[in-house]
Short mmCIF file of C-alpha atoms and ligand atoms in Angstrom, two decimals:
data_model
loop_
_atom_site.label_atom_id
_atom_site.label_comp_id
_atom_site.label_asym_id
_atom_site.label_seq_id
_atom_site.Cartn_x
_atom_site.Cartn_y
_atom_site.Cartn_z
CA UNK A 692 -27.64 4.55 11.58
CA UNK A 693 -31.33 4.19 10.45
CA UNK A 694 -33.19 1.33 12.10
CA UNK A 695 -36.53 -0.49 11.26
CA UNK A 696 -38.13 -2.65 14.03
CA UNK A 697 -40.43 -4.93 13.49
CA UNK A 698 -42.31 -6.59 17.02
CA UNK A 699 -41.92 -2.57 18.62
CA UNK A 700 -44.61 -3.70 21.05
CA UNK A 701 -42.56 -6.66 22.66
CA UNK A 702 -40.39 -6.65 25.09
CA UNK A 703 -37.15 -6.14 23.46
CA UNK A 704 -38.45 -4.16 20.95
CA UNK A 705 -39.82 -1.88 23.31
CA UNK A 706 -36.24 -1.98 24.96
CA UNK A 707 -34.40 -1.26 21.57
CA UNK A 708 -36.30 2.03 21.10
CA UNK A 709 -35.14 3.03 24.38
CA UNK A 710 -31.53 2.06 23.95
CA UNK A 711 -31.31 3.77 19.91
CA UNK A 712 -33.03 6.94 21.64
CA UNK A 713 -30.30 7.35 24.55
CA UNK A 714 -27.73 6.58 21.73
CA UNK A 715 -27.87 10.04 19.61
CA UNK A 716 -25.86 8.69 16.74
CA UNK A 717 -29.10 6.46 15.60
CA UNK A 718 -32.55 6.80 14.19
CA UNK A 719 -35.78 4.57 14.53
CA UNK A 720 -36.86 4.92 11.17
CA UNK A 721 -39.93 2.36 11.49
CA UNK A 722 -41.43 1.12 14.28
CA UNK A 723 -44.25 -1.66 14.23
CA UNK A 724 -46.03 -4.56 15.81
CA UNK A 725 -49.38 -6.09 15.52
CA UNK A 726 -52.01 -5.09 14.10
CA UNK A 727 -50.90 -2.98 11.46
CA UNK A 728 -47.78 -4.82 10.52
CA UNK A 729 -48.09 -8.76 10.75
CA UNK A 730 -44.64 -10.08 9.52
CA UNK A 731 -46.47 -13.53 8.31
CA UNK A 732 -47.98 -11.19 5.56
CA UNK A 733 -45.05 -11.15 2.89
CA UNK A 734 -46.36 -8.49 1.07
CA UNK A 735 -47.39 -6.11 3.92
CA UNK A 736 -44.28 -6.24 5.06
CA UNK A 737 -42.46 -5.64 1.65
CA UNK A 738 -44.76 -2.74 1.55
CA UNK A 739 -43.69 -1.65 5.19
CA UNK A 740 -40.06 -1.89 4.74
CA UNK A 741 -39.81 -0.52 0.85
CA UNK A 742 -42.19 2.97 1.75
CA UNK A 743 -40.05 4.41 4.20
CA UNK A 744 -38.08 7.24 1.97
CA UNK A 745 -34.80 7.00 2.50
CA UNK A 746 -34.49 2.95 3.38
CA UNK A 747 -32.67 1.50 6.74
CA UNK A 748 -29.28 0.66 7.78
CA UNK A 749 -30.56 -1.91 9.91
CA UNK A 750 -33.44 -4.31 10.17
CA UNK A 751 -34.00 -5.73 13.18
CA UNK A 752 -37.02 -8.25 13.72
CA UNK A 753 -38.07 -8.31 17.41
CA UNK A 754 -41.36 -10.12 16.57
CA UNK A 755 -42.24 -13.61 17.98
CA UNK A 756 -45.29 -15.57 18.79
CA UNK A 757 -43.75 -16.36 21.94
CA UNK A 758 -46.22 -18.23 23.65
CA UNK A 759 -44.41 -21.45 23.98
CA UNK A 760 -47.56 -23.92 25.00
CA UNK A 761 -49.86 -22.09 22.52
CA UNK A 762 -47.06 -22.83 19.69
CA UNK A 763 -48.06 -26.60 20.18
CA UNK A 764 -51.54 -26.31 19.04
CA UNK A 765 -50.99 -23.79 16.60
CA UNK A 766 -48.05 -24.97 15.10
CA UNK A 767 -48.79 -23.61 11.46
CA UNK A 768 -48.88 -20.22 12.57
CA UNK A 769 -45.64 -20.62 14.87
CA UNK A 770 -43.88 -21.59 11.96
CA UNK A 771 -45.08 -18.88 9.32
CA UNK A 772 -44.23 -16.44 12.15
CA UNK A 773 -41.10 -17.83 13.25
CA UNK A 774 -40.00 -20.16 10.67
CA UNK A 775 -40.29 -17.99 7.49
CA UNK A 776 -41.12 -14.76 8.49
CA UNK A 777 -37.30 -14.21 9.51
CA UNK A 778 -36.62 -15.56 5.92
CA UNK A 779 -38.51 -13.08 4.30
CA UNK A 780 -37.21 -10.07 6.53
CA UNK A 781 -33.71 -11.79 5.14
CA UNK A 782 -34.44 -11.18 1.99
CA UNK A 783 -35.98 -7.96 1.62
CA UNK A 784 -33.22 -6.32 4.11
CA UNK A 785 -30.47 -8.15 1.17
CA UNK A 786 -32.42 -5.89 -1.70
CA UNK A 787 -32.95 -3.47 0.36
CA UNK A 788 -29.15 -2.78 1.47
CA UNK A 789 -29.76 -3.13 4.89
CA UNK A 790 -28.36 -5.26 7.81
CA UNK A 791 -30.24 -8.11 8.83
CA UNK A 792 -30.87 -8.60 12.85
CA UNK A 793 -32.78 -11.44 13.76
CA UNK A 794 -33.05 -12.93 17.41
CA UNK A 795 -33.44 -16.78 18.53
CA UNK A 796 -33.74 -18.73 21.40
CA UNK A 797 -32.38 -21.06 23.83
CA UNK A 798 -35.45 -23.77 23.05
CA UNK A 799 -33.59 -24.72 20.12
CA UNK A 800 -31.38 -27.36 22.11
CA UNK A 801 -32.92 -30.13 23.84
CA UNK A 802 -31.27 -29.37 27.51
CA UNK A 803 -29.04 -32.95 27.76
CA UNK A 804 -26.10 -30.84 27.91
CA UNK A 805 -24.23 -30.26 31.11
CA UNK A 806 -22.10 -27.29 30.34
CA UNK A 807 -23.53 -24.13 28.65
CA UNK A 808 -24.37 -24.34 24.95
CA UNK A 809 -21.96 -22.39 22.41
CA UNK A 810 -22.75 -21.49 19.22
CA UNK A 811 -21.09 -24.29 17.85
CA UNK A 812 -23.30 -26.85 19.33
CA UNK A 813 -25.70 -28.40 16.77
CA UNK A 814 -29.74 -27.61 17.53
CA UNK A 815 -32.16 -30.55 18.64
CA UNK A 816 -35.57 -28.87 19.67
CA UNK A 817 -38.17 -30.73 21.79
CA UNK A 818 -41.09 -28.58 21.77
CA UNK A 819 -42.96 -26.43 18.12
CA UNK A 820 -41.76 -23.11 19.62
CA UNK A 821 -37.95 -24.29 19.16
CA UNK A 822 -38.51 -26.07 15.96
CA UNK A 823 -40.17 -22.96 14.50
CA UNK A 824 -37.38 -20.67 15.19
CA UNK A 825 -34.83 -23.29 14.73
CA UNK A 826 -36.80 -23.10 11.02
CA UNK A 827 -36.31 -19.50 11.59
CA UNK A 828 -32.73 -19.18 11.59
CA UNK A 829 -32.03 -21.99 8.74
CA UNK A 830 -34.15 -19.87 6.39
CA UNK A 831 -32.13 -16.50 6.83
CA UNK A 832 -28.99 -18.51 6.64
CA UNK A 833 -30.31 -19.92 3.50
CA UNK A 834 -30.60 -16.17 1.91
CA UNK A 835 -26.80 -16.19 2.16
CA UNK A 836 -27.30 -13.16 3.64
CA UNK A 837 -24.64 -11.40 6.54
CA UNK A 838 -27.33 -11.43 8.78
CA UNK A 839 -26.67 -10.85 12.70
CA UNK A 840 -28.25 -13.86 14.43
CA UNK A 841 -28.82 -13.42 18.38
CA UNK A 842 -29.70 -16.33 20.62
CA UNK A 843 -30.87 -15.02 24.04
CA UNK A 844 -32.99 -16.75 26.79
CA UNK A 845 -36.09 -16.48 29.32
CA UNK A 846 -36.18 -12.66 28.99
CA UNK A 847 -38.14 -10.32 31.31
CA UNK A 848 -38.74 -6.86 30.65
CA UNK A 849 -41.53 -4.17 29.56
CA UNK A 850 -44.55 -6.77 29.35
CA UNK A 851 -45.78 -9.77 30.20
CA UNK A 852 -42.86 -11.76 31.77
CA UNK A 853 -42.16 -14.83 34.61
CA UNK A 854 -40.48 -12.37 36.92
CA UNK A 855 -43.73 -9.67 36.73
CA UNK A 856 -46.44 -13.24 37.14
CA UNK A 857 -44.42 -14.03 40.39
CA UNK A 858 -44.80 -10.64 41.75
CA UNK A 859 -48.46 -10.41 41.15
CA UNK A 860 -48.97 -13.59 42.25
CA UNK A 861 -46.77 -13.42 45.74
CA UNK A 862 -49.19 -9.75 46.22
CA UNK A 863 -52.50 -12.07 45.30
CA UNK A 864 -51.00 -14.06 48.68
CA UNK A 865 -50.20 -11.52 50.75
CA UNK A 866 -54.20 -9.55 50.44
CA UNK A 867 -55.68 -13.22 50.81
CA UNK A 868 -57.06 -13.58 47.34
CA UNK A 869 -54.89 -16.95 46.68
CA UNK A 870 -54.34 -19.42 49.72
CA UNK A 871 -52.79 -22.04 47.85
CA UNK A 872 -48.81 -21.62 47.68
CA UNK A 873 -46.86 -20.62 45.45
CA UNK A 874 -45.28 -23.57 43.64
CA UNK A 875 -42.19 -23.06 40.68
CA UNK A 876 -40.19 -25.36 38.56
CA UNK A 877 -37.07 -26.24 40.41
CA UNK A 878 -35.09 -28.54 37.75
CA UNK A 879 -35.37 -26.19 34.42
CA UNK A 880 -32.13 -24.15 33.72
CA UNK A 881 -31.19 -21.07 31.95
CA UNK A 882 -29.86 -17.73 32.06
CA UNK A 883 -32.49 -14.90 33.03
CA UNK A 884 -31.51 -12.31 30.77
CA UNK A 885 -32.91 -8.43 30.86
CA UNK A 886 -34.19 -7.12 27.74
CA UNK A 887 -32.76 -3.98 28.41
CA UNK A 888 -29.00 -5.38 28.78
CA UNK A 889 -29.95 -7.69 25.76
CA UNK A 890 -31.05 -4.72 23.71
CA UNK A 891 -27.90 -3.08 24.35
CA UNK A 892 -25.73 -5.68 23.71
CA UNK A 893 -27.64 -6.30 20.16
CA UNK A 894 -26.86 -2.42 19.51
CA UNK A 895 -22.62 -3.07 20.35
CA UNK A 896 -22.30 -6.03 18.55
CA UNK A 897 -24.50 -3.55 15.26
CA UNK A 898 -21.72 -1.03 15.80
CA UNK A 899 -19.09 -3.37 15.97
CA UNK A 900 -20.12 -4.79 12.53
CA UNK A 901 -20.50 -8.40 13.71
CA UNK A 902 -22.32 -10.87 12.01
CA UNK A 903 -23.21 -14.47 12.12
CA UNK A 904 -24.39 -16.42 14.85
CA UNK A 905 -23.49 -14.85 19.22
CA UNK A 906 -25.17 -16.21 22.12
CA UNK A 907 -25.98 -13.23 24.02
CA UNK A 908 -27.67 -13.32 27.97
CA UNK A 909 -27.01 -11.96 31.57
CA UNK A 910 -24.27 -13.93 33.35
CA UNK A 911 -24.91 -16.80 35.21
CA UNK A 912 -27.23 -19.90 35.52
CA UNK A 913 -30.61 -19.94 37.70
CA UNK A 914 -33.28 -22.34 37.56
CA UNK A 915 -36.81 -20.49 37.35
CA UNK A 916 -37.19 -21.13 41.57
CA UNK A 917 -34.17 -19.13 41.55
CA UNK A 918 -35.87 -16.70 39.62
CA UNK A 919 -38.77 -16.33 41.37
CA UNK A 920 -37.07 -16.09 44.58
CA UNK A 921 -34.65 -13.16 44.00
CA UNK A 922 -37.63 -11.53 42.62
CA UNK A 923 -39.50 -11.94 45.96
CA UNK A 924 -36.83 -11.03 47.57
CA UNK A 925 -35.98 -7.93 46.10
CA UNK A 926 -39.52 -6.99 45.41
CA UNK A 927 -40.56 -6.77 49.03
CA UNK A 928 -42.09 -10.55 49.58
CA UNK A 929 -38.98 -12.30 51.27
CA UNK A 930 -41.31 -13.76 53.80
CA UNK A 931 -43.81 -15.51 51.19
CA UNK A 932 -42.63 -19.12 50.42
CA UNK A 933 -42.13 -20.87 47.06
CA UNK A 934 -42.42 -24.57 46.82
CA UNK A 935 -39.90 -26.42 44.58
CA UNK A 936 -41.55 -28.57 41.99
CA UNK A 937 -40.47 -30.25 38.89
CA UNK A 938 -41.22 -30.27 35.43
CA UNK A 939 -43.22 -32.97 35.09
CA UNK A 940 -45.35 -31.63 38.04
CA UNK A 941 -46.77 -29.29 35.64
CA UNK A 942 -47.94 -31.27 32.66
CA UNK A 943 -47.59 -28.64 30.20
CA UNK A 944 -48.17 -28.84 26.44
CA UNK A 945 -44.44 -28.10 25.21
CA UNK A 946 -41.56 -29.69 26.34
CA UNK A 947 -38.53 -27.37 27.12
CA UNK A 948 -35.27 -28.27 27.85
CA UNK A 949 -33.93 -28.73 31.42
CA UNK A 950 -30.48 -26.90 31.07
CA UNK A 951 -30.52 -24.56 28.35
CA UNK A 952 -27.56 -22.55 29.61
CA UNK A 953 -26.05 -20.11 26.71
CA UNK A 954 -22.03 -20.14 26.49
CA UNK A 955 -21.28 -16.34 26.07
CA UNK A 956 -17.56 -16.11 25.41
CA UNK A 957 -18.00 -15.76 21.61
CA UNK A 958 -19.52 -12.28 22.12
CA UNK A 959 -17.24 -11.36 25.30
CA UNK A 960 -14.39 -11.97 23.31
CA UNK A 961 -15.13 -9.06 21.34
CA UNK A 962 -16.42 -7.10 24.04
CA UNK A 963 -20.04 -7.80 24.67
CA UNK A 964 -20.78 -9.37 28.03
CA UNK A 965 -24.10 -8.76 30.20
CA UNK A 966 -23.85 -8.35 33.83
CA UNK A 967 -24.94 -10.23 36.38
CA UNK A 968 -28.88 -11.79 36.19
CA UNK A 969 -29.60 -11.15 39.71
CA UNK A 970 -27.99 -7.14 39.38
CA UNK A 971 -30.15 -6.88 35.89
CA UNK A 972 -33.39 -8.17 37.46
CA UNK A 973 -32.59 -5.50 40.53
CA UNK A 974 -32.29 -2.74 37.50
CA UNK A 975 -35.52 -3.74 36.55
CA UNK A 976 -37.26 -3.90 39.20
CA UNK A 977 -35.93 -0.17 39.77
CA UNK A 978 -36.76 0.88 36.49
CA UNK A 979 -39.82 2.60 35.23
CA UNK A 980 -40.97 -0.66 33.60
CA UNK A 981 -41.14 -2.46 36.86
CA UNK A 982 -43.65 -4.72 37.81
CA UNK A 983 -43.99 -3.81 41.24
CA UNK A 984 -45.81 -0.32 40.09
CA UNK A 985 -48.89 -1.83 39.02
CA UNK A 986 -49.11 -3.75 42.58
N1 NAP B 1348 -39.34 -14.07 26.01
C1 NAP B 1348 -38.38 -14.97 26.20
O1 NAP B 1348 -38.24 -15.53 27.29
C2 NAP B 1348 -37.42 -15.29 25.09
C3 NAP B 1348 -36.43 -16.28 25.31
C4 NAP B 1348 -35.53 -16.56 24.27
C5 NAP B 1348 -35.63 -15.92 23.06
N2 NAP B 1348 -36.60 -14.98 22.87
C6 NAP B 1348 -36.69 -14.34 21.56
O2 NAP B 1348 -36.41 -12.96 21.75
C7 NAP B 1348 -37.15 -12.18 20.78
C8 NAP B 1348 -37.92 -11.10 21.50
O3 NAP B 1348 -38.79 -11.71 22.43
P1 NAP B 1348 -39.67 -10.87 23.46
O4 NAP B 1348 -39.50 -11.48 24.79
O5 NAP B 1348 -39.46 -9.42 23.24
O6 NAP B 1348 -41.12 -11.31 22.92
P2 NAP B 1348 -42.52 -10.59 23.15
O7 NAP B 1348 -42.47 -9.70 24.33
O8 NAP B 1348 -43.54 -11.69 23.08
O9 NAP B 1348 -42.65 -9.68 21.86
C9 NAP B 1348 -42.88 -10.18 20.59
C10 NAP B 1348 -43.69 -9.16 19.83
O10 NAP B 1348 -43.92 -9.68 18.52
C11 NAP B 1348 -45.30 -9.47 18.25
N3 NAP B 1348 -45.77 -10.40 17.22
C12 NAP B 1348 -46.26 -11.65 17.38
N4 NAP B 1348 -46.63 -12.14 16.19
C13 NAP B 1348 -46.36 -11.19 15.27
C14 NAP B 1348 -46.55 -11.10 13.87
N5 NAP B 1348 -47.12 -12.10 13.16
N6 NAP B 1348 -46.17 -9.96 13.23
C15 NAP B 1348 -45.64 -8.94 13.94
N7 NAP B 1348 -45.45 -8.95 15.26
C16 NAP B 1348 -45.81 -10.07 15.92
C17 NAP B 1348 -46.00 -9.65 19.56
O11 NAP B 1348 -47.29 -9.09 19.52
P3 NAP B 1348 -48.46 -9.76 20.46
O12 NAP B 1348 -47.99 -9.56 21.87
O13 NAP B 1348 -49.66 -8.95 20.09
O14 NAP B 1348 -48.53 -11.19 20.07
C18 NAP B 1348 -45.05 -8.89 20.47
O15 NAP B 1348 -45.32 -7.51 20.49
C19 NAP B 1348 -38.03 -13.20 20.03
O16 NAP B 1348 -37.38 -13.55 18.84
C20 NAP B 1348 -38.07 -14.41 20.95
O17 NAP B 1348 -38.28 -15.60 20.23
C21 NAP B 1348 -37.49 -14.65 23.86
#
């Protein structure tokens, strides 16, 4: 299978490469992330996906502007990213033969839920970031095409992640630097998910030909204390203490939901299930992407 990945800098698409390398029957065909392919630029990217001779099996777009508080103030460019970007990508993959691959998020409900959201369960985002992929996934829908749509949640990986801030920050307390403690959000909900794990799963459910909408994360529920504290713990700061605080504590910009739990059955029923978070966050921190090697 031929691939083309667009957001190749990011953490899953960094992951993806990894997983279609180890996996000899498929080919990364293109490859690209800002600043030479900016998926808000229709015709860049139509130029992008159309010159590679020989076309894709599989279009996957791992791009995002992620940055959940900066979506609030720059909500036009959330939503050209990841409102109609993913609409575009859509498209072209439709003309283009290809599969469509397209990832969402969690901050598309609104977190009053007390059991763990299934696919089923109709969107209410609070904050721009949700509404803009919510956007997202209504306009690939809309090009009727068999796209596979992949809702994951608060991922950590290659990059710039919560688990890889906690670890710097716990070292910045243990050589002095920071005196003040260490303080995390006690009363926000999700499931931690690896993007290595996700990345594979995204491959199985490609080879298994499914399409349409699977919630796809690492088992289990943690709040981001949680979080932070099996990361301290396994990375070698079990002493350092974290402070619960809540939400509202923080003041933030964007709102995000306070359980945003993802029901995973649909894709375990036909054999895609992530392990454990706290075993995938111990992979990680083993792994050659770990955060603890630039302590
Ligand atoms: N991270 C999470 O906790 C989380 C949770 C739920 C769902 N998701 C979803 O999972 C997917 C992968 O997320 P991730 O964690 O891998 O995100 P990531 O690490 O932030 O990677 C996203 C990549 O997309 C790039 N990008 C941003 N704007 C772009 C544009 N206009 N054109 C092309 N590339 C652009 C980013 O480049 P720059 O770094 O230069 O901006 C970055 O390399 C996204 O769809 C995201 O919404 C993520």
């Amino acid at each position: 299978m031929r691939w083309m990945i667009t957001g190749s800098r990011g953490q899953l698409g960094l992951c993806l490469q990894e997983v279609l390398r180890e996996r000899k029957q498929h080919e990364i065909v293109l490859a690209a992330d800002l600043p030479d392919l900016d998926i808000s630029d229709a015709a860049a990217l139509e130029r992008a996906l159309r010159g590679v001779p020989g076309g894709a099996d599989v279009i996957v777009n791992a791009a995002a502007f992620t940055a959940v508080d900066l979506c609030e103030s720059q909500a036009a460019l959330a939503q050209a990213v990841n409102g109609e970007a993913p609409g575009k990508l859509a498209r072209f993959a439709q003309e283009l033969g290809a599969r469509f691959v397209h990832i969402s998020t969690d901050y598309v409900f609104d977190g009053m839920a007390t059991l763990p959201y299934a696919e089923t369960v109709k969107p209410a985002p609070l904050c721009e970031y949700g509404r803009s992929k919510l956007a997202g996934e209504e306009r690939v829908w809309a090009e009727k095409s068999n796209a596979l749509l992949v809702r994951t949640s608060s991922v950590f990986g290659p990059g710039k992640n919560f688990v890889a801030t906690m670890l710097r920050q716990a070292a910045l307390r243990r050589s002095g630097e920071v005196e003040a403690p260490l303080r995390v959000v006690h009363d926000q909900r999700s499931c931690p998910t690896y993007a290595l794990d996700l990345a594979h799963g995204i491959v199985d459910l490609v080879e298994k030909d499914a399409s349409g909408l699977f919630h796809l994360a690492n088992d289990g529920i943690a709040s981001w204390w949680d979080v932070a504290r099996t990361a301290l713990d396994l990375g070698g700061f079990p002493e350092l203490a974290i402070e619960k605080i809540k939400t509202e504590d923080l003041s933030l910009p964007a709102k995000r939901p306070l359980f945003s739990a993802l029901d995973c059955t649909k894709a375990a029923s036909i054999g895609v299930a992530l392990r454990p978070w706290p075993k995938a966050l111990a992979a990680y921190l083993q792994s050659s992407a770990s955060p603890l090697r630039d302590l």
